[in-house]
Amino acid sequence: KNALLALLCFVTFGGVAAQQPVPGFDATKYKTSKERLKALSDICDSLNRVEEYKKTFATARYALQVTPADDYYNLSLFNFYIGVYYQGSNGDSSIFYLEKSVAYARRADRPKRIINGLDRLLYMYSAMDGYAQQRDKTAKEVLYIVDTTRNDATKQKLYNSLNKYYETLGRREQQMNILLADLEIYKKRLALGKFAGTDSANMGVCYINIGALYLELQQPKKALEYLAPSKILLDSYRTAIIHYYKNTTNAYLQLFQPAMARIYYDSLTKFTQEEYGPPTDKNNNWDIRMLADLSFADYYLSNKQVDSALLYMNIAKSLIGASVTD
């Protein structure tokens, strides 16, 4: 409903419509265009922070209708929020709005907005087919920023999209270098006592991602080396802990130690149950446990233990409401 209102309701600063499309926002409270846009920006910021993307989208669409044509900063900002909204549902639309955001940011000469837009764009270019030329051009600019900035926060902001870029190209060495560089910044902050906010959980996730890449490279001992310190950093980030147990399960299977793998598999089952409840037809949050079942099935199949492989395959299928019978 809010998105529809944002599309249909047109408001000018010379006369405010009777019904505002943004809940809690009253344009009459603000004397100037600058004040109104700052309030709308704060609303988008707050909503986006708590992942209320639909409400952010509606607010940003409304804000674009009341942003002057020469206010490049705010045009960049609100197009960015719309691009973020489309990331999970329509990649082409996301790219369209993110490109507009970066173009306006360049006209406004606002480096932070340019960096934010390039970060999201590189990720989307890498995730979508048909954007190879734009992807590689953007990657060069992002790499230049990473190589020349002394701001660790800026580097870390861009590492995620660079990780996706190298993953897409299959360049695992560069991908690993990015993940390790990200981890070193967290280690430096920890050593200096400058951990803040979600740094602990993010550092734990970084360890997990490095471990996962070593698993992909069939280096289970190195994977365990990085997985081991992750759990204590994750605290109550239970979704990440579930990934920790699944990846550790896979590492021990790669080491041909199914008994050890089963210990972590059982912990994975317990954590999934606590976090999401029992598996049902309407509960699709057991996919990580299902992947662990498939790992066991692959392990036993590769060791010519067909009955054991079939057992785990049936367990995996049961989590999606099916069963293997032959």
Coordinates of N, CA and C in Angstrom, one line a residue, residues 192-285:
L192 N 43.9 -3.3 19.2 CA 43.9 -1.9 19.7 C 42.8 -1.6 20.7
G193 N 41.9 -2.6 20.9 CA 40.8 -2.4 21.8 C 39.7 -1.5 21.2
K194 N 39.6 -1.6 19.9 CA 38.7 -0.7 19.2 C 37.5 -1.4 18.6
F195 N 37.2 -2.6 19.1 CA 36.0 -3.3 18.6 C 34.8 -2.6 19.0
A196 N 33.9 -2.5 18.0 CA 32.6 -1.7 18.3 C 31.5 -2.4 17.6
G197 N 30.3 -2.2 18.1 CA 29.1 -2.7 17.5 C 29.1 -4.2 17.2
T198 N 29.0 -4.5 15.9 CA 28.9 -5.9 15.4 C 30.3 -6.4 15.0
D199 N 31.4 -5.8 15.4 CA 32.7 -6.2 14.9 C 33.0 -7.6 15.3
S200 N 32.6 -8.0 16.5 CA 32.9 -9.4 16.9 C 32.2 -10.4 16.0
A201 N 30.9 -10.3 15.8 CA 30.2 -11.2 15.0 C 30.7 -11.2 13.5
N202 N 31.0 -10.0 13.0 CA 31.5 -9.9 11.7 C 32.9 -10.5 11.5
M203 N 33.7 -10.4 12.6 CA 35.0 -11.1 12.5 C 34.8 -12.6 12.5
G204 N 33.8 -13.1 13.3 CA 33.5 -14.5 13.3 C 33.1 -15.0 12.0
V205 N 32.2 -14.2 11.3 CA 31.7 -14.6 10.0 C 32.9 -14.6 9.0
C206 N 33.8 -13.7 9.2 CA 35.0 -13.6 8.3 C 35.8 -14.9 8.4
Y207 N 36.0 -15.4 9.6 CA 36.7 -16.7 9.8 C 35.9 -17.8 9.1
I208 N 34.6 -17.8 9.3 CA 33.8 -18.9 8.7 C 33.9 -18.8 7.1
N209 N 33.9 -17.6 6.6 CA 34.0 -17.5 5.1 C 35.4 -18.0 4.6
I210 N 36.4 -17.7 5.4 CA 37.8 -18.2 5.0 C 37.8 -19.8 5.1
G211 N 37.2 -20.3 6.2 CA 37.1 -21.7 6.3 C 36.3 -22.4 5.2
A212 N 35.2 -21.7 4.8 CA 34.4 -22.3 3.7 C 35.2 -22.3 2.4
L213 N 36.0 -21.3 2.1 CA 36.8 -21.3 0.9 C 37.8 -22.4 0.9
Y214 N 38.5 -22.6 2.0 CA 39.4 -23.7 2.1 C 38.8 -25.0 1.9
L215 N 37.5 -25.2 2.4 CA 36.8 -26.4 2.1 C 36.6 -26.6 0.6
E216 N 36.2 -25.5 -0.1 CA 36.0 -25.6 -1.5 C 37.3 -26.0 -2.2
L217 N 38.5 -25.5 -1.6 CA 39.8 -25.9 -2.2 C 40.3 -27.2 -1.7
Q218 N 39.4 -28.0 -1.0 CA 39.8 -29.3 -0.5 C 41.0 -29.3 0.4
Q219 N 41.0 -28.3 1.3 CA 42.0 -28.1 2.3 C 41.4 -28.1 3.7
P220 N 40.9 -29.3 4.2 CA 40.1 -29.3 5.4 C 40.9 -28.9 6.7
K221 N 42.2 -29.2 6.7 CA 43.0 -28.8 7.9 C 43.1 -27.3 8.0
K222 N 43.3 -26.6 6.9 CA 43.3 -25.2 6.9 C 41.9 -24.6 7.3
A223 N 40.9 -25.3 6.8 CA 39.5 -24.9 7.1 C 39.3 -24.9 8.6
L224 N 39.7 -26.0 9.2 CA 39.5 -26.1 10.7 C 40.3 -25.1 11.4
E225 N 41.4 -24.7 10.9 CA 42.3 -23.7 11.5 C 41.5 -22.4 11.6
Y226 N 40.7 -22.1 10.6 CA 40.0 -20.8 10.6 C 38.6 -20.9 11.2
L227 N 38.0 -22.1 11.1 CA 36.7 -22.3 11.7 C 36.7 -22.3 13.3
A228 N 37.8 -22.9 13.8 CA 37.9 -23.1 15.3 C 37.7 -21.8 16.1
P229 N 38.4 -20.7 15.7 CA 38.2 -19.4 16.5 C 37.0 -18.6 16.2
S230 N 36.1 -19.1 15.3 CA 35.0 -18.3 14.9 C 33.9 -18.3 15.9
K231 N 33.6 -19.5 16.5 CA 32.4 -19.6 17.3 C 32.4 -18.7 18.5
I232 N 33.5 -18.5 19.2 CA 33.5 -17.7 20.4 C 33.2 -16.2 20.0
L233 N 33.5 -15.8 18.8 CA 33.2 -14.5 18.4 C 31.8 -14.2 18.0
L234 N 31.1 -15.3 17.7 CA 29.7 -15.2 17.1 C 28.7 -14.8 18.2
D235 N 29.0 -15.1 19.5 CA 28.1 -14.8 20.6 C 26.7 -15.4 20.3
S236 N 25.7 -14.5 20.2 CA 24.3 -15.0 20.0 C 23.9 -15.0 18.5
Y237 N 24.8 -14.8 17.6 CA 24.5 -14.8 16.2 C 24.3 -16.3 15.7
R238 N 23.1 -16.7 16.0 CA 22.9 -18.2 15.9 C 22.9 -18.7 14.5
T239 N 22.4 -17.8 13.5 CA 22.4 -18.3 12.1 C 23.9 -18.6 11.7
A240 N 24.8 -17.7 12.1 CA 26.2 -17.9 11.8 C 26.8 -19.2 12.5
I241 N 26.3 -19.4 13.7 CA 26.8 -20.6 14.4 C 26.3 -21.9 13.7
I242 N 25.1 -21.8 13.1 CA 24.6 -23.0 12.4 C 25.6 -23.2 11.2
H243 N 26.0 -22.2 10.5 CA 27.0 -22.4 9.4 C 28.3 -22.9 9.9
Y244 N 28.7 -22.5 11.1 CA 30.0 -23.0 11.7 C 29.9 -24.5 11.9
Y245 N 28.8 -25.0 12.5 CA 28.6 -26.4 12.7 C 28.6 -27.2 11.3
K246 N 27.9 -26.6 10.4 CA 27.8 -27.3 9.1 C 29.2 -27.4 8.4
N247 N 29.9 -26.3 8.4 CA 31.2 -26.3 7.7 C 32.2 -27.2 8.5
T248 N 32.1 -27.2 9.8 CA 33.0 -28.1 10.6 C 32.7 -29.5 10.3
T249 N 31.4 -29.8 10.2 CA 31.0 -31.2 9.8 C 31.6 -31.6 8.5
N250 N 31.6 -30.7 7.5 CA 32.1 -31.0 6.2 C 33.7 -31.1 6.2
A251 N 34.3 -30.3 7.1 CA 35.8 -30.5 7.2 C 36.2 -31.8 7.7
Y252 N 35.5 -32.3 8.7 CA 35.8 -33.7 9.2 C 35.5 -34.8 8.2
L253 N 34.4 -34.6 7.4 CA 34.2 -35.5 6.4 C 35.3 -35.6 5.3
Q254 N 35.8 -34.4 5.0 CA 36.9 -34.3 4.0 C 38.1 -35.0 4.6
L255 N 38.3 -35.0 6.0 CA 39.4 -35.7 6.6 C 39.1 -37.2 6.9
F256 N 38.0 -37.7 6.4 CA 37.6 -39.1 6.5 C 37.4 -39.4 8.0
Q257 N 36.8 -38.5 8.7 CA 36.5 -38.7 10.2 C 35.0 -38.6 10.4
P258 N 34.2 -39.5 9.9 CA 32.7 -39.4 10.1 C 32.2 -39.3 11.5
A259 N 32.9 -39.9 12.4 CA 32.5 -39.9 13.8 C 32.6 -38.5 14.4
M260 N 33.7 -37.8 14.1 CA 33.8 -36.4 14.5 C 32.8 -35.5 13.8
A261 N 32.6 -35.8 12.5 CA 31.7 -35.0 11.7 C 30.3 -35.1 12.3
R262 N 29.9 -36.3 12.8 CA 28.6 -36.6 13.4 C 28.4 -35.7 14.7
I263 N 29.4 -35.5 15.4 CA 29.3 -34.7 16.6 C 28.8 -33.3 16.3
Y264 N 29.4 -32.7 15.2 CA 29.1 -31.3 14.8 C 27.7 -31.3 14.1
Y265 N 27.4 -32.4 13.4 CA 26.1 -32.6 12.8 C 25.0 -32.6 13.8
D266 N 25.2 -33.3 14.9 CA 24.2 -33.3 16.0 C 24.1 -31.9 16.6
S267 N 25.2 -31.1 16.8 CA 25.1 -29.8 17.3 C 24.3 -28.9 16.3
L268 N 24.6 -29.1 15.0 CA 23.9 -28.4 13.9 C 22.4 -28.6 14.1
T269 N 22.0 -29.9 14.3 CA 20.6 -30.2 14.4 C 20.0 -29.5 15.6
K270 N 20.7 -29.6 16.7 CA 20.2 -28.9 18.0 C 20.0 -27.4 17.8
F271 N 21.0 -26.8 17.2 CA 20.9 -25.3 17.0 C 19.8 -24.9 16.0
T272 N 19.6 -25.7 15.0 CA 18.5 -25.5 14.0 C 17.2 -25.6 14.7
Q273 N 17.0 -26.6 15.5 CA 15.8 -26.9 16.2 C 15.5 -25.7 17.2
E274 N 16.5 -25.2 17.9 CA 16.3 -24.1 18.8 C 16.0 -22.8 18.1
E275 N 16.6 -22.6 17.0 CA 16.4 -21.3 16.3 C 15.1 -21.3 15.5
Y276 N 14.7 -22.4 14.8 CA 13.6 -22.4 13.9 C 12.5 -23.3 14.2
G277 N 12.6 -24.2 15.2 CA 11.6 -25.1 15.5 C 11.7 -26.4 14.7
P278 N 10.8 -27.3 14.9 CA 10.9 -28.6 14.1 C 10.7 -28.4 12.6
P279 N 11.2 -29.2 11.8 CA 11.0 -29.1 10.3 C 9.5 -29.5 10.0
T280 N 8.9 -28.6 9.2 CA 7.5 -28.9 8.7 C 7.4 -28.5 7.3
D281 N 6.3 -28.8 6.7 CA 6.1 -28.4 5.2 C 6.2 -26.9 5.0
K282 N 5.9 -26.1 6.1 CA 6.0 -24.7 5.9 C 7.2 -24.1 6.5
N283 N 8.1 -24.9 7.0 CA 9.4 -24.4 7.6 C 10.5 -24.8 6.7
N284 N 11.0 -23.8 6.0 CA 12.1 -24.1 5.0 C 13.4 -23.7 5.5
N285 N 13.6 -23.6 6.8 CA 14.8 -23.1 7.4 C 15.8 -24.2 7.8

